[in-house]
mmCIF file of N, CA and C in Angstrom:
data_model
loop_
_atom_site.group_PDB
_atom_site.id
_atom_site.type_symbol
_atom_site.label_atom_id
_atom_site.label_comp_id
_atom_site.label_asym_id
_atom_site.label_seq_id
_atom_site.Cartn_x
_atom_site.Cartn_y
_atom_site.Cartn_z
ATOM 1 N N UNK A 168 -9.263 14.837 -8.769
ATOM 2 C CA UNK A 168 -9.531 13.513 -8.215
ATOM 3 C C UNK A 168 -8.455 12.527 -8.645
ATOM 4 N N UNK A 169 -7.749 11.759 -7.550
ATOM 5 C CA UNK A 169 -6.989 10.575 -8.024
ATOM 6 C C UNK A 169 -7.959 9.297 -7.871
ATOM 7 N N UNK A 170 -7.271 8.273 -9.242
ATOM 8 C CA UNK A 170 -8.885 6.979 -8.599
ATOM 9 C C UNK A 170 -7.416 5.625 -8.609
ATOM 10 N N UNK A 171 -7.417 5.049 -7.878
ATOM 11 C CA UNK A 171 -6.636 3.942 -7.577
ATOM 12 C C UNK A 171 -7.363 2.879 -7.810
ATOM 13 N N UNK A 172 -6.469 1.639 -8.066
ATOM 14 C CA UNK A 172 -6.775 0.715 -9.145
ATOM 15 C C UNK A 172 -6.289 -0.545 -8.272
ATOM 16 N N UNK A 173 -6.609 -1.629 -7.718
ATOM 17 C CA UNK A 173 -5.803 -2.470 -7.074
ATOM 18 C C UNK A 173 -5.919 -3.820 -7.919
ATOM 19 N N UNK A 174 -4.794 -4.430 -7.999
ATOM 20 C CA UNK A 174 -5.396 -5.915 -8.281
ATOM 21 C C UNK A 174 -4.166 -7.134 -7.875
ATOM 22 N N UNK A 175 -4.131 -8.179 -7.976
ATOM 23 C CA UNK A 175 -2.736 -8.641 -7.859
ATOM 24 C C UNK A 175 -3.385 -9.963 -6.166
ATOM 25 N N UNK A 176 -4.439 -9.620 -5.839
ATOM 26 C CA UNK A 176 -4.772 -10.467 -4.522
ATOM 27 C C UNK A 176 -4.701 -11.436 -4.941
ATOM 28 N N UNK A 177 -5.132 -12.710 -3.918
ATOM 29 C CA UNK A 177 -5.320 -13.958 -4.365
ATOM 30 C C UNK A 177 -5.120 -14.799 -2.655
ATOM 31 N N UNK A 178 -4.645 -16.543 -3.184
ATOM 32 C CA UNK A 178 -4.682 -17.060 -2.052
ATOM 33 C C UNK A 178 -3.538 -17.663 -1.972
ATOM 34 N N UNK A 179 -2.896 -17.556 -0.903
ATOM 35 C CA UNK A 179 -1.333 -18.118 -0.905
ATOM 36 C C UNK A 179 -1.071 -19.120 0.480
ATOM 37 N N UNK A 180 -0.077 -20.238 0.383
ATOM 38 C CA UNK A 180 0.174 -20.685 1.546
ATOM 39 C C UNK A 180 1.166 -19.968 2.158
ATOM 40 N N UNK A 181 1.386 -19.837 3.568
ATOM 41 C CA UNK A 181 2.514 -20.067 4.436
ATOM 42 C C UNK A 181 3.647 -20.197 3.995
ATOM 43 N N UNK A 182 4.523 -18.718 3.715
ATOM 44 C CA UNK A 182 5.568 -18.582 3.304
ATOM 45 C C UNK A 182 5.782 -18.577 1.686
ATOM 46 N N UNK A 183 4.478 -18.072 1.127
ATOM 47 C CA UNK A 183 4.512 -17.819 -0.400
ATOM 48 C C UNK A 183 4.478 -16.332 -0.322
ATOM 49 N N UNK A 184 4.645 -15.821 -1.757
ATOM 50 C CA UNK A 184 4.176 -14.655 -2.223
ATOM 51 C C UNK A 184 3.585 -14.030 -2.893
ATOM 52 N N UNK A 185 3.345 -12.683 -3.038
ATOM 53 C CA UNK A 185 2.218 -12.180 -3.747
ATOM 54 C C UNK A 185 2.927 -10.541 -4.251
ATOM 55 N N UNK A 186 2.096 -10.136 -5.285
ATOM 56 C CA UNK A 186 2.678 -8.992 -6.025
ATOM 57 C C UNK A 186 1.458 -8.615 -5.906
ATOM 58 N N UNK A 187 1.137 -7.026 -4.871
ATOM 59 C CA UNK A 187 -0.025 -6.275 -5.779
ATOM 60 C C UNK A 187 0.360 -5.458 -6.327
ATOM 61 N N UNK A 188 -0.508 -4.634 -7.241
ATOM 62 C CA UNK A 188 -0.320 -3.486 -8.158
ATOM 63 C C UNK A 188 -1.258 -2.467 -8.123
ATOM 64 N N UNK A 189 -1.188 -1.147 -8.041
ATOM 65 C CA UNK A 189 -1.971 0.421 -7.448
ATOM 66 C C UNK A 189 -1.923 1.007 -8.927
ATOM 67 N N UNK A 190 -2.559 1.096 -9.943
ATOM 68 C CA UNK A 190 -2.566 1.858 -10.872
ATOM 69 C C UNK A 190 -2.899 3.483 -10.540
ATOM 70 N N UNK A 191 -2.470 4.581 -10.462
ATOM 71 C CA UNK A 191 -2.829 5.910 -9.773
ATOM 72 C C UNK A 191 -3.328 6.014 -11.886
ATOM 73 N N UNK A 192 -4.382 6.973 -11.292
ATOM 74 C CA UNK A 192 -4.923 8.089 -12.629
ATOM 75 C C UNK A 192 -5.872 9.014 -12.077
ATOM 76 N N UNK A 193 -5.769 10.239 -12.692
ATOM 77 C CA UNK A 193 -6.344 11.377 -12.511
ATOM 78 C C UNK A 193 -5.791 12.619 -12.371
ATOM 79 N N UNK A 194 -4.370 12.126 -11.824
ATOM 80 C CA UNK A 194 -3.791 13.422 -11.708
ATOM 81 C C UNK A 194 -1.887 12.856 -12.200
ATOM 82 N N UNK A 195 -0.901 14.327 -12.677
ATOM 83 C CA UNK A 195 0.289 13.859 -12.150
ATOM 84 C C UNK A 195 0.684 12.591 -11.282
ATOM 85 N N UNK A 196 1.387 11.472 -11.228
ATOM 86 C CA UNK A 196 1.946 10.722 -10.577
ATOM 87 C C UNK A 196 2.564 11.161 -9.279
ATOM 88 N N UNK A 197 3.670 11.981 -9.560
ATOM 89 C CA UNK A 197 4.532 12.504 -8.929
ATOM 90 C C UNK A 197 4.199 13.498 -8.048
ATOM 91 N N UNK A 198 4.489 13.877 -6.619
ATOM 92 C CA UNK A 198 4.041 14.516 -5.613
ATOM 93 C C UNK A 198 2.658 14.236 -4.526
ATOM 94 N N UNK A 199 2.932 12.876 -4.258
ATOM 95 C CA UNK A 199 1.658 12.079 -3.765
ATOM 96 C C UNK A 199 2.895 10.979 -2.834
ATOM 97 N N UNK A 200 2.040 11.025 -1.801
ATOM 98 C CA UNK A 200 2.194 9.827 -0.522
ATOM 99 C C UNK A 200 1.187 8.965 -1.150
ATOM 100 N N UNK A 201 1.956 7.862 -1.513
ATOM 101 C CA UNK A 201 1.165 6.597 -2.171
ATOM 102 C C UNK A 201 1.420 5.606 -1.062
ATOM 103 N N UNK A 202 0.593 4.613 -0.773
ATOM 104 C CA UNK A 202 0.978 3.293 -0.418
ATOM 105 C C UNK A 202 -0.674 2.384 -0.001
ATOM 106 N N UNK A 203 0.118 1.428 0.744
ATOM 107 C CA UNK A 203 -0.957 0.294 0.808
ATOM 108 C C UNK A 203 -1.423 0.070 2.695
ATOM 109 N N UNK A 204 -2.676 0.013 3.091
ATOM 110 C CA UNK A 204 -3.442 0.086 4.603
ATOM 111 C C UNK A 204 -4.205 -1.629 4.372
ATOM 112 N N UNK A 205 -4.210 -2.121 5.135
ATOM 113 C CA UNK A 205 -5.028 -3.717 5.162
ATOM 114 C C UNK A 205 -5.845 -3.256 6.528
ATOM 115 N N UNK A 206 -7.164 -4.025 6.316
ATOM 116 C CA UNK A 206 -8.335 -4.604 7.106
ATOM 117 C C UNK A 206 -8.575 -5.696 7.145
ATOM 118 N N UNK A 207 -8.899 -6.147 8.517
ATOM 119 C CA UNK A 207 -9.031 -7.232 8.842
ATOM 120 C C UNK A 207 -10.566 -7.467 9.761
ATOM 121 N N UNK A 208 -11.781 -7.896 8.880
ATOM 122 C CA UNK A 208 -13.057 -7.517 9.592
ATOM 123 C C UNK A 208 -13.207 -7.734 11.064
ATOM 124 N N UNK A 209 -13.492 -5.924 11.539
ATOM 125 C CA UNK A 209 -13.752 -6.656 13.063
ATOM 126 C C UNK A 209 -12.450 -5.286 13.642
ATOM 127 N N UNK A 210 -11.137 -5.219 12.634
ATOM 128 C CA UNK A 210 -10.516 -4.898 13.065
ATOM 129 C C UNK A 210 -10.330 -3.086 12.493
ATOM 130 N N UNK A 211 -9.134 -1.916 12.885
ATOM 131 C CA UNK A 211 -8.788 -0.946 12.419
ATOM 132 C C UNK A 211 -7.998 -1.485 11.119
ATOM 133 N N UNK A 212 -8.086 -0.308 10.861
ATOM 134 C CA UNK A 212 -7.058 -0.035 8.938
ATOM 135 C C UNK A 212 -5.847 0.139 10.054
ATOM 136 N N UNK A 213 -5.031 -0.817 9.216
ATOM 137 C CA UNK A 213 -3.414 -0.642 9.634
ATOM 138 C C UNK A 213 -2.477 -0.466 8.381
ATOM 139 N N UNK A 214 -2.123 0.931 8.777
ATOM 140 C CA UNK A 214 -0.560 0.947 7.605
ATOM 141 C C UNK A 214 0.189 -0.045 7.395
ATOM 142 N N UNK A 215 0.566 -0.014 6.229
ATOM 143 C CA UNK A 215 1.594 -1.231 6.224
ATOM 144 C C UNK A 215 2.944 -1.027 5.151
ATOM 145 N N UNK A 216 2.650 0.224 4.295
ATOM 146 C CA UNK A 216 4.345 0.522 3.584
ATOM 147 C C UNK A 216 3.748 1.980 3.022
ATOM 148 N N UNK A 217 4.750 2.896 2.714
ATOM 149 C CA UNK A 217 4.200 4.177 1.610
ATOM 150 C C UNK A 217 5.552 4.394 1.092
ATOM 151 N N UNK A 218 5.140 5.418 0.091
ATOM 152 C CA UNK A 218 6.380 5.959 0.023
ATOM 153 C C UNK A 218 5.979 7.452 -0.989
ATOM 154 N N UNK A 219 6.817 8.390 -1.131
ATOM 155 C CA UNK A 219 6.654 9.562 -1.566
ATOM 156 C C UNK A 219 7.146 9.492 -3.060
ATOM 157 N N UNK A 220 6.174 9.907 -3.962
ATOM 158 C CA UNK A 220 6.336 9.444 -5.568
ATOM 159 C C UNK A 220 7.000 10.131 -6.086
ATOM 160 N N UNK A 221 7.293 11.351 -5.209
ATOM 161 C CA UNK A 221 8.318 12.017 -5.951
ATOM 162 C C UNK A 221 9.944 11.607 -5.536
ATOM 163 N N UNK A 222 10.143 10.989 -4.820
ATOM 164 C CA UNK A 222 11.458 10.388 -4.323
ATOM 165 C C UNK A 222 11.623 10.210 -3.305
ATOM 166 N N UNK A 223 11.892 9.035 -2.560
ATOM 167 C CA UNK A 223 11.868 8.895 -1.754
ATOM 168 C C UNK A 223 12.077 7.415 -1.187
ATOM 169 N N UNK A 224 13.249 7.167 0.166
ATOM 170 C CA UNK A 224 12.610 5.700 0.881
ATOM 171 C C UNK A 224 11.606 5.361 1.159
ATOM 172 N N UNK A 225 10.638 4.118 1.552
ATOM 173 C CA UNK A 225 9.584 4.137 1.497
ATOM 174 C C UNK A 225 9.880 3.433 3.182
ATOM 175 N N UNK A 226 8.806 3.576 3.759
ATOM 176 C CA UNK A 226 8.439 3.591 4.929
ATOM 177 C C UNK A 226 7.801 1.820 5.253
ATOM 178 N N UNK A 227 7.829 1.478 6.244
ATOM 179 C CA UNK A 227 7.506 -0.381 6.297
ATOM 180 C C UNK A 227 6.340 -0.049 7.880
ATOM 181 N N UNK A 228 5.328 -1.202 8.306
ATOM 182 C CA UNK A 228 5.122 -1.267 9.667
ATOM 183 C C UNK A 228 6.388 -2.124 10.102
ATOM 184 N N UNK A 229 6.458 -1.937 11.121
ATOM 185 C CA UNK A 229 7.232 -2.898 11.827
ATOM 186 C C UNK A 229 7.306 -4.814 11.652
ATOM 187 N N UNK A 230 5.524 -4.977 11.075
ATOM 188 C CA UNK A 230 4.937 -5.779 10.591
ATOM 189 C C UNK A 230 4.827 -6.745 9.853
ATOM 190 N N UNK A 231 5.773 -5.739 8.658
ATOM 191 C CA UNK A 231 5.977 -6.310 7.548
ATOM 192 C C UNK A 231 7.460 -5.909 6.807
ATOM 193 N N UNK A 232 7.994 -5.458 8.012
ATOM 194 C CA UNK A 232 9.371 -5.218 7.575
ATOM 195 C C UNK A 232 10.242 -6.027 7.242
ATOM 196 N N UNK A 233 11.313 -6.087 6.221
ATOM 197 C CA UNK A 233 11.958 -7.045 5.748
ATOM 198 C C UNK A 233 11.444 -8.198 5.014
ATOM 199 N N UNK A 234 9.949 -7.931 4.326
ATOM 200 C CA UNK A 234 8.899 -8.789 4.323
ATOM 201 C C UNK A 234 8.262 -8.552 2.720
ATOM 202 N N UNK A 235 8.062 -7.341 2.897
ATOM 203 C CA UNK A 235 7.260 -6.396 2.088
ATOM 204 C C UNK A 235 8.478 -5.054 1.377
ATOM 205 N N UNK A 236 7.990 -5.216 -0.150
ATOM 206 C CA UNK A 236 9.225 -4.392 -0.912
ATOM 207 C C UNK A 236 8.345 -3.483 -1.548
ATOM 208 N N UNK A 237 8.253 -1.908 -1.435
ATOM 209 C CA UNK A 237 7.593 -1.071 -2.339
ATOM 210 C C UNK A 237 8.421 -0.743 -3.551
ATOM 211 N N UNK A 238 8.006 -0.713 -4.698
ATOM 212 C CA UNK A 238 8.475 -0.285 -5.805
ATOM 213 C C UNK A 238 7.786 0.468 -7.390
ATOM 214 N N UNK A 239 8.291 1.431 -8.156
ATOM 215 C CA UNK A 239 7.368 2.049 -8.328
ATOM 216 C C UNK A 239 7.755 1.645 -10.204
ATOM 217 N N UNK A 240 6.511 1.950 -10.694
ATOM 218 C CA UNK A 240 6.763 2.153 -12.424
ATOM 219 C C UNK A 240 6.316 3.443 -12.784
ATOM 220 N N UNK A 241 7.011 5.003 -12.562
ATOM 221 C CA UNK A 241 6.377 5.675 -13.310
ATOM 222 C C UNK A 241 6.056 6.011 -14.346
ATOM 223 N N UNK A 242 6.300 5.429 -15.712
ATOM 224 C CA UNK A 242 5.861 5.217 -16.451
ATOM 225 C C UNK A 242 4.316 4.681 -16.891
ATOM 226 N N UNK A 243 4.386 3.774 -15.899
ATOM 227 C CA UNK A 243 2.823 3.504 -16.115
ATOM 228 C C UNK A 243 1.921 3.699 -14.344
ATOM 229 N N UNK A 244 2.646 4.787 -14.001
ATOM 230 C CA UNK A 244 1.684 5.559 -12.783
ATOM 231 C C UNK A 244 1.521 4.304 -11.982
ATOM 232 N N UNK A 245 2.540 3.148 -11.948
ATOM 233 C CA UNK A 245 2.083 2.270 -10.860
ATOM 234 C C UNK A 245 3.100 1.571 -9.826
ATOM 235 N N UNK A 246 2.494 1.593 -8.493
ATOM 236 C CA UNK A 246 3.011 1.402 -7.107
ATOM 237 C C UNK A 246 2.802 0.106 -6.884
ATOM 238 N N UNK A 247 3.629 -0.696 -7.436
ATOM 239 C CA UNK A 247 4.052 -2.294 -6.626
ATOM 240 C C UNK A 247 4.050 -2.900 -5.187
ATOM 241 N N UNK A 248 4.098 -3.366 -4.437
ATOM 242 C CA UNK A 248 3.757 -4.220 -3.083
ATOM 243 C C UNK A 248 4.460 -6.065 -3.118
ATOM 244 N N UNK A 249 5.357 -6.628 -3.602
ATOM 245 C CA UNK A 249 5.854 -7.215 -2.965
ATOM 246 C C UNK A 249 5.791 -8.098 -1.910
ATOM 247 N N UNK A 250 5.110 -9.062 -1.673
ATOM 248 C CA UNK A 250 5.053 -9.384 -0.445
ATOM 249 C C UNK A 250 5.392 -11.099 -0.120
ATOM 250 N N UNK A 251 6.628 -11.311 0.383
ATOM 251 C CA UNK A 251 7.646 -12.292 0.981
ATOM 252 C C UNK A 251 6.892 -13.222 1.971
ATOM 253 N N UNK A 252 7.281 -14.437 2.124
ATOM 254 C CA UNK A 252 7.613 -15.053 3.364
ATOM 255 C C UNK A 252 6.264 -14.647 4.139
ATOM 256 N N UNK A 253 4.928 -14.572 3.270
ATOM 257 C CA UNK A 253 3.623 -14.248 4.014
ATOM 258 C C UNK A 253 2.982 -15.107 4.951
ATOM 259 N N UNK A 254 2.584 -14.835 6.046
ATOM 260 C CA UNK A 254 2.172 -15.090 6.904
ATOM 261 C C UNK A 254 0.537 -15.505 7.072
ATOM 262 N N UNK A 255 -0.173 -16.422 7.862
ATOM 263 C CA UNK A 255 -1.829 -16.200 7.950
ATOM 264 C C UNK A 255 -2.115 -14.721 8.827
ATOM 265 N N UNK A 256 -1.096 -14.296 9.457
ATOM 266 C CA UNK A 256 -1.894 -12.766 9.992
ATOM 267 C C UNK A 256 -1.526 -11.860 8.843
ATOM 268 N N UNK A 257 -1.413 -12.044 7.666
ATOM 269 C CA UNK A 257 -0.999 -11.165 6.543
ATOM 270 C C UNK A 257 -2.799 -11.078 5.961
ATOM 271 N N UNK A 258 -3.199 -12.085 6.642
ATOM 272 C CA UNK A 258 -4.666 -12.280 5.379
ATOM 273 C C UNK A 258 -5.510 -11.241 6.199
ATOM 274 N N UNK A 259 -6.091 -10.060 5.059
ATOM 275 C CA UNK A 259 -6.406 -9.041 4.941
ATOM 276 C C UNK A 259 -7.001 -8.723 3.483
ATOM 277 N N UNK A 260 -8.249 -7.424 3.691
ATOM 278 C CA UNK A 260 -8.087 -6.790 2.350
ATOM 279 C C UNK A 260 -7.322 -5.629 2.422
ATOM 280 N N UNK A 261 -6.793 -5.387 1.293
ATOM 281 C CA UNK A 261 -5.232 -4.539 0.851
ATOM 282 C C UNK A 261 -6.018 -3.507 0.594
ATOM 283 N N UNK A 262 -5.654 -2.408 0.277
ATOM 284 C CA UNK A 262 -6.506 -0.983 0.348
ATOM 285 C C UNK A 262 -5.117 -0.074 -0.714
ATOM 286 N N UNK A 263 -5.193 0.669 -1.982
ATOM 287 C CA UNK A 263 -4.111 1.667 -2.010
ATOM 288 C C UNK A 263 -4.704 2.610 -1.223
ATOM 289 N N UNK A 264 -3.948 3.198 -1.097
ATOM 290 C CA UNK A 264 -4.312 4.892 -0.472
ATOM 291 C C UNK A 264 -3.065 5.840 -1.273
ATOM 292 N N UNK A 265 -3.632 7.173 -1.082
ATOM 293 C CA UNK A 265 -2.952 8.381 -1.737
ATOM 294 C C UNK A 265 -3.662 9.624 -1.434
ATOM 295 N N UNK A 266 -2.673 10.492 -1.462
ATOM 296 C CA UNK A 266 -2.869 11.697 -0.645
ATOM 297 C C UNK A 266 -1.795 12.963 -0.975
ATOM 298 N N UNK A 267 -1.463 13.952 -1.283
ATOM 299 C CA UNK A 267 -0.922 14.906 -1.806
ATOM 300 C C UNK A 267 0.156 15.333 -0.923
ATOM 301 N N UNK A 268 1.049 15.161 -1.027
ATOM 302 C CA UNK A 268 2.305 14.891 -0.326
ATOM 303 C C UNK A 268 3.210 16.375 -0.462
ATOM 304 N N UNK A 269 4.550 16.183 -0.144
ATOM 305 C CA UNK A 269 5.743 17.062 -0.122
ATOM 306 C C UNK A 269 6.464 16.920 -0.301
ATOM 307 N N UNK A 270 7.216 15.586 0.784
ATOM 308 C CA UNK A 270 8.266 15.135 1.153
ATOM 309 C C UNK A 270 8.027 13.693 1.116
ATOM 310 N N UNK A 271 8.933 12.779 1.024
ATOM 311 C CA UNK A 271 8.885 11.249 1.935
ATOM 312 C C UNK A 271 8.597 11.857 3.356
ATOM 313 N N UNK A 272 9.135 12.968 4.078
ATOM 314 C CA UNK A 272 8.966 13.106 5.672
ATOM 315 C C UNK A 272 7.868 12.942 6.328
ATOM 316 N N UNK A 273 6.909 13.250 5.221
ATOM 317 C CA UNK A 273 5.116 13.751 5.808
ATOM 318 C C UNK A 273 4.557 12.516 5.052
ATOM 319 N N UNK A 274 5.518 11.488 4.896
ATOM 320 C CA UNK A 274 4.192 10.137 4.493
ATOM 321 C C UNK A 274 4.444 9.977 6.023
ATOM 322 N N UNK A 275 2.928 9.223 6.182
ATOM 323 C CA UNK A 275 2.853 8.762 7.095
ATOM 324 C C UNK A 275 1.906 7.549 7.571
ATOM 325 N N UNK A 276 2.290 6.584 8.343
ATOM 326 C CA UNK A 276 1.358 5.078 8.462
ATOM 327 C C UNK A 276 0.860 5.080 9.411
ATOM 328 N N UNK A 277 0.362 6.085 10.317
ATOM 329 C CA UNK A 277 -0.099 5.658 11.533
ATOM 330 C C UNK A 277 -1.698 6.081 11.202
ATOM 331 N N UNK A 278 -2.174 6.682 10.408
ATOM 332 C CA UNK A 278 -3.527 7.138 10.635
ATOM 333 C C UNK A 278 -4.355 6.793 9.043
ATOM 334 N N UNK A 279 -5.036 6.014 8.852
ATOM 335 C CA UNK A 279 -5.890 6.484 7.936
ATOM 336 C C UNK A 279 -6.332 7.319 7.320
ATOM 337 N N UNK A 280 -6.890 8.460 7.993
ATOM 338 C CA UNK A 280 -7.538 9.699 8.158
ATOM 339 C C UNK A 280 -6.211 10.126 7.064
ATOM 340 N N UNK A 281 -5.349 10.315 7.318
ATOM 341 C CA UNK A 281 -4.425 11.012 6.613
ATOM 342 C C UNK A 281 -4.474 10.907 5.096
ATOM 343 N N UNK A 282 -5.371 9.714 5.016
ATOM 344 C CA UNK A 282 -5.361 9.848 3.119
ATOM 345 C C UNK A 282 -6.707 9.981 2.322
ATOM 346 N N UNK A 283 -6.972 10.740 1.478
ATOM 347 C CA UNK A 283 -8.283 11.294 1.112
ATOM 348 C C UNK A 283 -8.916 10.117 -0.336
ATOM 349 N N UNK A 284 -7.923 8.975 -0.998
ATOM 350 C CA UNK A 284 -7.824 8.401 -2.037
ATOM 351 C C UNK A 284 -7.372 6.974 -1.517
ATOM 352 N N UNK A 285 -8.483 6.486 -1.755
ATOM 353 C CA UNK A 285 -8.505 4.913 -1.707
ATOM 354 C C UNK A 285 -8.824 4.201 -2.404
ATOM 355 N N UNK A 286 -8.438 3.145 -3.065
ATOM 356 C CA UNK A 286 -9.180 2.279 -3.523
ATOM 357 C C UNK A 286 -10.050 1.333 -3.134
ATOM 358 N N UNK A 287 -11.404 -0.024 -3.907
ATOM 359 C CA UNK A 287 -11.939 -0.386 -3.271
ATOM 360 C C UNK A 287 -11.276 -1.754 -2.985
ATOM 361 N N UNK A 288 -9.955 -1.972 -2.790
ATOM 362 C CA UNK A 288 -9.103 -3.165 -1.897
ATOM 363 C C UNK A 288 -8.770 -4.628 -2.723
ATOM 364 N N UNK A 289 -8.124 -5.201 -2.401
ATOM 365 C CA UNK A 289 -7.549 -6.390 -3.151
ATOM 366 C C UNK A 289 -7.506 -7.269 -1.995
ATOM 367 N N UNK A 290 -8.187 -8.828 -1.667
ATOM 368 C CA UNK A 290 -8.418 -9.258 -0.877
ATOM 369 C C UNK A 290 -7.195 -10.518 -0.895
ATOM 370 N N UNK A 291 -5.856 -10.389 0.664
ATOM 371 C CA UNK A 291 -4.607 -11.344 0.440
ATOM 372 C C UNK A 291 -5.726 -12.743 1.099
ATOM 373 N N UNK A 292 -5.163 -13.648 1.243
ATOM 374 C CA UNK A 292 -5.665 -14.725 1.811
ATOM 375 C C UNK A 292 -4.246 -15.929 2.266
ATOM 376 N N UNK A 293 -4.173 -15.879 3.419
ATOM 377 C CA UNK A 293 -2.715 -16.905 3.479
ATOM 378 C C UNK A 293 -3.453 -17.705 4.131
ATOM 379 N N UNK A 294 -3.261 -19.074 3.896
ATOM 380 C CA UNK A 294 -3.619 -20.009 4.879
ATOM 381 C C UNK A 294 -2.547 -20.998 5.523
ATOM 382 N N UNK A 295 -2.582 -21.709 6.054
ATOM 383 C CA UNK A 295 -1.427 -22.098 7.212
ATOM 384 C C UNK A 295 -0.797 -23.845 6.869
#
């Protein structure tokens, strides 16, 4: 079992930023598609960055590209989030997810389903 750890939410204006943080424990760090999915009530889980813990570029939505910076501490098993120049359609709860990986090739942001390890979410809030 991996158990993910989120914290780092809060409430920001229009064009502030925010740092979350994914503590992974339970297993090895390394060899896991880590990253972060937001909900928006009402709406689907949308990907929004991953990246492969064993090495790898990390992957953006289109969304939050140039926006949003993944970065990792393995040392202390934890996956950073970054997030720039935030927007009110940014306000969401943040979700880690993780899932047993290979490659960076086989992370992937289009499906939920694809990750078996979630946490229970870090809630952004931008207002305008």
């Amino acid at each position: 079992q991996v158990q993910l750890v989120e914290s780092g939410g809060g409430s920001v204006q229009t064009g502030g930023s925010l740092t979350l943080s994914c503590r992974a424990s339970g297993r090895t760090y390394t060899g896991y598609c880590l990253g972060w999915f937001r909900q928006v009530p009402g709406k689907e889980r949308e990907g929004v960055a991953v990246i492969y813990t064993g090495g790898s570029s990390a992957k953006y939505s289109d969304s939050v590209k140039d926006r949003f910076t993944l970065s990792q501490d393995y040392g202390k098993s934890t996956l950073y989030l970054q997030m720039n120049s935030l927007r009110p359609e940014d306000t969401a709860m943040y979700y880690c997810v993780a899932d047993r990986g290979y490659s960076g090739s086989f992370c992937y942001l289009d499906s939920p389903g694809d990750y078996n390890y979630w946490g229970l979410g870090t809630q952004v809030t931008v207002s305008s």
